Amino acid sequence: MSERVEESDPGLEADVFARDCASRPVLHNVTGRWGVLALVALREGPYRFSALRRRVEGVSERMLSQTLQALERDGMVHRAVLEAIPPRVEYTLTELGAEVAERLEALIVVLESNIDAITAAQAAYQPRHAAE
């Protein structure tokens, strides 16, 4: 069993199941509703904020901004201010972000390719649990 990571001792092995492990909030940022979609969208290449918002349908400006800030802080996303008039900002994946996004995309592929089985399971679940 791995040791629990305390915030005061960054040298200990990470254990996401430990309450105080530094990896837990990062997992939350990456696997949150908008984190997954932003990371996988950025696998397609650099995006400006407005283009990324259009790509990730349904995300508000505020939520996308917060998501990108968290992912940048965690070392997953790089924010570059490009010299132009007006100034442009582009987001790209870091090496770590690219690795994480690749694995998230694999999960998305599994889900999308099994959507018929998933919807069948959901439909079967409804009648069994309607009386509860």
Backbone as CSV, one residue per row, in Angstrom:
resi,resn,N_x,N_y,N_z,CA_x,CA_y,CA_z,C_x,C_y,C_z
1,MET,0.849,-1.169,0.000,0.000,0.000,0.000,0.891,1.227,0.000
2,SER,0.555,2.207,-0.802,1.384,3.405,-0.864,1.119,4.312,0.327
3,GLU,2.136,5.124,0.624,2.024,6.036,1.749,1.142,7.216,1.384
4,ARG,0.503,7.767,2.380,-0.343,8.927,2.185,0.527,10.168,2.005
5,VAL,0.158,11.016,1.057,0.905,12.235,0.817,0.345,13.326,1.718
6,GLU,1.210,13.885,2.502,0.839,15.022,3.330,1.305,16.270,2.598
7,GLU,0.559,17.333,2.694,0.940,18.565,2.015,2.300,19.058,2.476
8,SER,2.698,18.738,3.687,3.976,19.216,4.204,5.159,18.378,3.719
9,ASP,4.917,17.214,3.140,5.997,16.351,2.679,5.741,15.902,1.245
10,PRO,6.139,16.734,0.265,5.873,16.403,-1.129,6.681,15.212,-1.642
11,GLY,7.609,14.674,-0.839,8.438,13.568,-1.282,7.763,12.207,-1.163
12,LEU,6.651,12.122,-0.469,5.981,10.844,-0.303,5.252,10.442,-1.577
13,GLU,5.033,9.147,-1.720,4.342,8.621,-2.887,2.879,9.069,-2.878
14,ALA,2.383,9.437,-4.061,0.990,9.880,-4.187,0.028,8.702,-4.027
15,ASP,-1.084,8.968,-3.385,-2.159,7.981,-3.220,-3.481,8.738,-3.284
16,VAL,-4.099,8.719,-4.454,-5.322,9.486,-4.692,-6.457,9.108,-3.743
17,PHE,-6.382,7.925,-3.148,-7.421,7.504,-2.211,-7.255,8.134,-0.832
18,ALA,-6.083,8.688,-0.566,-5.836,9.353,0.713,-6.454,10.752,0.676
19,ARG,-7.153,11.089,1.713,-7.888,12.351,1.791,-7.041,13.582,1.489
20,ASP,-5.831,13.638,2.007,-4.989,14.817,1.863,-3.978,14.728,0.720
21,CYS,-4.110,13.740,-0.115,-3.155,13.581,-1.214,-3.297,14.726,-2.212
22,ALA,-2.173,15.279,-2.625,-2.175,16.396,-3.571,-2.713,16.003,-4.939
23,SER,-2.740,14.705,-5.240,-3.239,14.275,-6.546,-4.766,14.300,-6.624
24,ARG,-5.440,14.279,-5.486,-6.906,14.216,-5.501,-7.548,15.445,-6.143
25,PRO,-7.182,16.675,-5.777,-7.803,17.816,-6.457,-7.430,17.898,-7.939
26,VAL,-6.258,17.409,-8.301,-5.869,17.390,-9.709,-6.772,16.419,-10.468
27,LEU,-7.028,15.260,-9.881,-7.946,14.297,-10.496,-9.320,14.930,-10.683
28,HIS,-9.760,15.664,-9.703,-11.051,16.347,-9.781,-11.049,17.355,-10.938
29,ASN,-9.995,18.134,-11.078,-9.913,19.121,-12.156,-9.901,18.456,-13.531
30,VAL,-9.165,17.378,-13.651,-9.036,16.681,-14.932,-10.321,15.964,-15.315
31,THR,-10.952,15.310,-14.352,-12.114,14.476,-14.665,-13.440,15.189,-14.475
32,GLY,-13.401,16.451,-14.103,-14.640,17.210,-14.007,-15.290,17.318,-15.373
33,ARG,-16.545,17.658,-15.369,-17.334,17.731,-16.599,-16.619,18.483,-17.715
34,TRP,-16.077,19.645,-17.417,-15.468,20.470,-18.457,-13.990,20.173,-18.640
35,GLY,-13.321,19.663,-17.629,-11.907,19.341,-17.744,-11.645,18.284,-18.801
36,VAL,-12.413,17.220,-18.756,-12.261,16.135,-19.738,-12.457,16.679,-21.145
37,LEU,-13.526,17.410,-21.341,-13.845,17.892,-22.687,-12.817,18.906,-23.186
38,ALA,-12.364,19.791,-22.322,-11.351,20.770,-22.735,-10.043,20.079,-23.100
39,LEU,-9.609,19.150,-22.276,-8.353,18.448,-22.551,-8.413,17.664,-23.855
40,VAL,-9.492,16.935,-24.067,-9.596,16.122,-25.284,-9.741,17.024,-26.508
41,ALA,-10.463,18.123,-26.391,-10.569,19.060,-27.515,-9.199,19.623,-27.873
42,LEU,-8.396,19.915,-26.867,-7.067,20.480,-27.120,-6.112,19.480,-27.775
43,ARG,-6.483,18.207,-27.795,-5.676,17.227,-28.550,-5.722,17.537,-30.034
44,GLU,-6.768,18.241,-30.465,-6.924,18.585,-31.879,-5.940,19.669,-32.304
45,GLY,-5.360,20.374,-31.336,-4.412,21.436,-31.633,-4.714,22.671,-30.808
46,PRO,-3.948,23.734,-31.032,-4.148,24.969,-30.266,-5.547,25.537,-30.506
47,TYR,-6.091,26.110,-29.464,-7.393,26.762,-29.547,-7.330,28.123,-28.885
48,ARG,-7.987,29.082,-29.490,-8.258,30.335,-28.815,-9.468,30.096,-27.930
49,PHE,-9.634,30.943,-26.918,-10.686,30.741,-25.923,-12.063,30.607,-26.570
50,SER,-12.423,31.542,-27.439,-13.764,31.525,-28.028,-13.983,30.290,-28.906
51,ALA,-12.961,29.863,-29.619,-13.083,28.667,-30.456,-13.221,27.415,-29.589
52,LEU,-12.491,27.373,-28.495,-12.609,26.232,-27.582,-13.993,26.198,-26.950
53,ARG,-14.517,27.360,-26.618,-15.864,27.423,-26.040,-16.903,26.919,-27.045
54,ARG,-16.738,27.240,-28.310,-17.663,26.724,-29.333,-17.507,25.213,-29.480
55,ARG,-16.272,24.724,-29.374,-16.012,23.275,-29.522,-16.630,22.487,-28.379
56,VAL,-16.544,23.019,-27.172,-17.082,22.354,-25.984,-18.472,22.938,-25.735
57,GLU,-19.424,22.459,-26.474,-20.782,23.003,-26.414,-21.362,22.918,-25.008
58,GLY,-22.009,24.012,-24.608,-22.701,24.027,-23.333,-21.923,24.631,-22.181
59,VAL,-20.637,24.841,-22.339,-19.835,25.403,-21.255,-19.969,26.926,-21.267
60,SER,-20.138,27.503,-20.100,-20.215,28.960,-20.004,-18.801,29.539,-20.053
61,GLU,-18.723,30.826,-20.341,-17.417,31.500,-20.343,-16.735,31.356,-18.999
62,ARG,-17.501,31.581,-17.945,-16.956,31.522,-16.594,-16.411,30.128,-16.263
63,MET,-17.180,29.089,-16.586,-16.744,27.726,-16.273,-15.536,27.323,-17.100
64,LEU,-15.512,27.709,-18.372,-14.356,27.363,-19.198,-13.116,28.090,-18.688
65,SER,-13.277,29.349,-18.321,-12.163,30.118,-17.786,-11.620,29.476,-16.509
66,GLN,-12.497,29.104,-15.599,-12.080,28.461,-14.352,-11.414,27.122,-14.626
67,THR,-11.976,26.364,-15.561,-11.427,25.056,-15.910,-10.025,25.197,-16.487
68,LEU,-9.852,26.122,-17.421,-8.542,26.322,-18.037,-7.524,26.820,-17.023
69,GLN,-7.940,27.683,-16.114,-7.024,28.159,-15.074,-6.561,27.002,-14.189
70,ALA,-7.496,26.140,-13.798,-7.145,24.986,-12.960,-6.213,24.042,-13.709
71,LEU,-6.500,23.786,-14.978,-5.664,22.883,-15.766,-4.284,23.492,-16.030
72,GLU,-4.230,24.804,-16.185,-2.941,25.473,-16.345,-2.141,25.379,-15.043
73,ARG,-2.791,25.630,-13.922,-2.125,25.549,-12.615,-1.582,24.143,-12.366
74,ASP,-2.326,23.122,-12.825,-1.920,21.731,-12.621,-0.900,21.248,-13.650
75,GLY,-0.514,22.112,-14.584,0.508,21.744,-15.559,0.002,20.962,-16.748
76,MET,-1.292,21.011,-17.000,-1.877,20.271,-18.122,-2.012,21.114,-19.386
77,VAL,-2.196,22.414,-19.185,-2.481,23.334,-20.286,-1.479,24.487,-20.241
78,HIS,-1.069,24.909,-21.428,-0.203,26.083,-21.546,-1.021,27.208,-22.170
79,ARG,-0.961,28.373,-21.554,-1.650,29.567,-22.049,-0.594,30.497,-22.616
80,ALA,-0.714,30.817,-23.903,0.251,31.697,-24.561,-0.445,32.956,-25.053
81,VAL,0.106,34.086,-24.681,-0.396,35.365,-25.181,0.418,35.695,-26.420
82,LEU,-0.252,35.756,-27.557,0.415,36.004,-28.831,0.412,37.498,-29.130
83,GLU,1.531,37.976,-29.595,1.624,39.396,-29.924,0.859,39.660,-31.206
84,ALA,-0.224,40.365,-31.057,-1.072,40.740,-32.187,-1.910,41.915,-31.714
85,ILE,-2.598,42.533,-32.632,-3.514,43.609,-32.262,-4.887,43.204,-32.749
86,PRO,-5.827,42.941,-31.880,-5.674,42.880,-30.420,-4.891,41.634,-30.017
87,PRO,-4.348,41.610,-28.771,-3.606,40.428,-28.308,-4.484,39.177,-28.375
88,ARG,-3.869,38.073,-28.741,-4.586,36.791,-28.814,-4.012,35.853,-27.780
89,VAL,-4.882,35.007,-27.257,-4.464,33.994,-26.293,-4.790,32.638,-26.890
90,GLU,-3.809,31.753,-26.867,-4.019,30.380,-27.339,-3.711,29.408,-26.222
91,TYR,-4.465,28.334,-26.223,-4.272,27.261,-25.248,-3.801,26.019,-25.978
92,THR,-2.800,25.371,-25.410,-2.286,24.109,-25.933,-2.051,23.166,-24.760
93,LEU,-1.884,21.903,-25.075,-1.571,20.917,-24.052,-0.078,20.907,-23.768
94,THR,0.262,20.704,-22.522,1.653,20.435,-22.167,1.905,18.961,-22.461
95,GLU,3.119,18.524,-22.263,3.431,17.101,-22.458,2.575,16.240,-21.518
96,LEU,2.491,16.648,-20.266,1.661,15.925,-19.299,0.196,15.975,-19.707
97,GLY,-0.276,17.144,-20.106,-1.660,17.285,-20.537,-1.978,16.402,-21.730
98,ALA,-1.028,16.286,-22.659,-1.234,15.437,-23.835,-1.363,13.969,-23.432
99,GLU,-0.552,13.540,-22.476,-0.636,12.151,-22.004,-1.981,11.887,-21.325
100,VAL,-2.389,12.812,-20.477,-3.671,12.664,-19.777,-4.823,12.686,-20.786
101,ALA,-4.790,13.627,-21.722,-5.855,13.750,-22.718,-5.964,12.507,-23.589
102,GLU,-4.832,11.900,-23.908,-4.850,10.671,-24.712,-5.612,9.570,-23.983
103,ARG,-5.374,9.448,-22.704,-6.052,8.411,-21.923,-7.530,8.729,-21.735
104,LEU,-7.848,9.999,-21.580,-9.256,10.391,-21.470,-9.990,10.127,-22.773
105,GLU,-9.328,10.403,-23.884,-9.952,10.143,-25.178,-10.214,8.655,-25.358
106,ALA,-9.321,7.805,-24.883,-9.539,6.358,-24.960,-10.798,5.974,-24.172
107,LEU,-11.004,6.589,-23.018,-12.214,6.350,-22.235,-13.450,6.797,-23.007
108,ILE,-13.364,7.962,-23.635,-14.490,8.458,-24.435,-14.815,7.494,-25.564
109,VAL,-13.801,6.962,-26.224,-14.010,6.003,-27.316,-14.737,4.757,-26.802
110,VAL,-14.330,4.260,-25.645,-15.003,3.089,-25.059,-16.472,3.409,-24.794
111,LEU,-16.740,4.563,-24.216,-18.122,4.939,-23.913,-18.946,5.114,-25.178
112,GLU,-18.409,5.841,-26.150,-19.155,6.081,-27.387,-19.400,4.790,-28.166
113,SER,-18.423,3.892,-28.173,-18.597,2.648,-28.931,-19.519,1.660,-28.226
114,ASN,-19.805,1.901,-26.971,-20.708,1.027,-26.217,-21.985,1.730,-25.794
115,ILE,-22.334,2.822,-26.482,-23.498,3.603,-26.071,-24.794,2.799,-26.157
116,ASP,-24.901,1.878,-27.088,-26.119,1.053,-27.175,-26.281,0.196,-25.920
117,ALA,-25.208,-0.429,-25.460,-25.261,-1.244,-24.240,-25.535,-0.367,-23.030
118,ILE,-24.987,0.827,-23.018,-25.196,1.741,-21.896,-26.653,2.183,-21.830
119,THR,-27.207,2.584,-22.962,-28.607,3.027,-22.955,-29.549,1.870,-22.640
120,ALA,-29.209,0.664,-23.067,-30.024,-0.505,-22.723,-29.975,-0.762,-21.216
121,ALA,-28.800,-0.645,-20.629,-28.664,-0.827,-19.181,-29.443,0.245,-18.427
122,GLN,-29.405,1.472,-18.918,-30.156,2.561,-18.286,-31.658,2.309,-18.365
123,ALA,-32.105,1.858,-19.524,-33.533,1.572,-19.696,-33.976,0.425,-18.793
124,ALA,-33.133,-0.595,-18.647,-33.461,-1.733,-17.785,-33.439,-1.340,-16.313
125,TYR,-32.612,-0.409,-15.972,-32.488,0.044,-14.584,-33.729,0.798,-14.137
126,GLN,-34.277,1.622,-14.995,-35.412,2.469,-14.645,-36.601,1.703,-14.054
127,PRO,-37.132,0.701,-14.746,-38.295,-0.008,-14.194,-38.001,-0.721,-12.866
128,ARG,-36.780,-1.257,-12.736,-36.433,-1.982,-11.503,-36.371,-1.069,-10.314
129,HIS,-36.037,0.195,-10.520,-35.817,1.099,-9.389,-36.869,2.198,-9.285
130,ALA,-37.907,2.141,-10.105,-38.953,3.150,-10.071,-39.751,3.104,-8.770
131,ALA,-39.893,1.917,-8.184,-40.704,1.756,-6.964,-39.943,2.166,-5.715
132,GLU,-38.648,2.317,-5.798,-37.854,2.628,-4.596,-38.071,4.016,-4.090
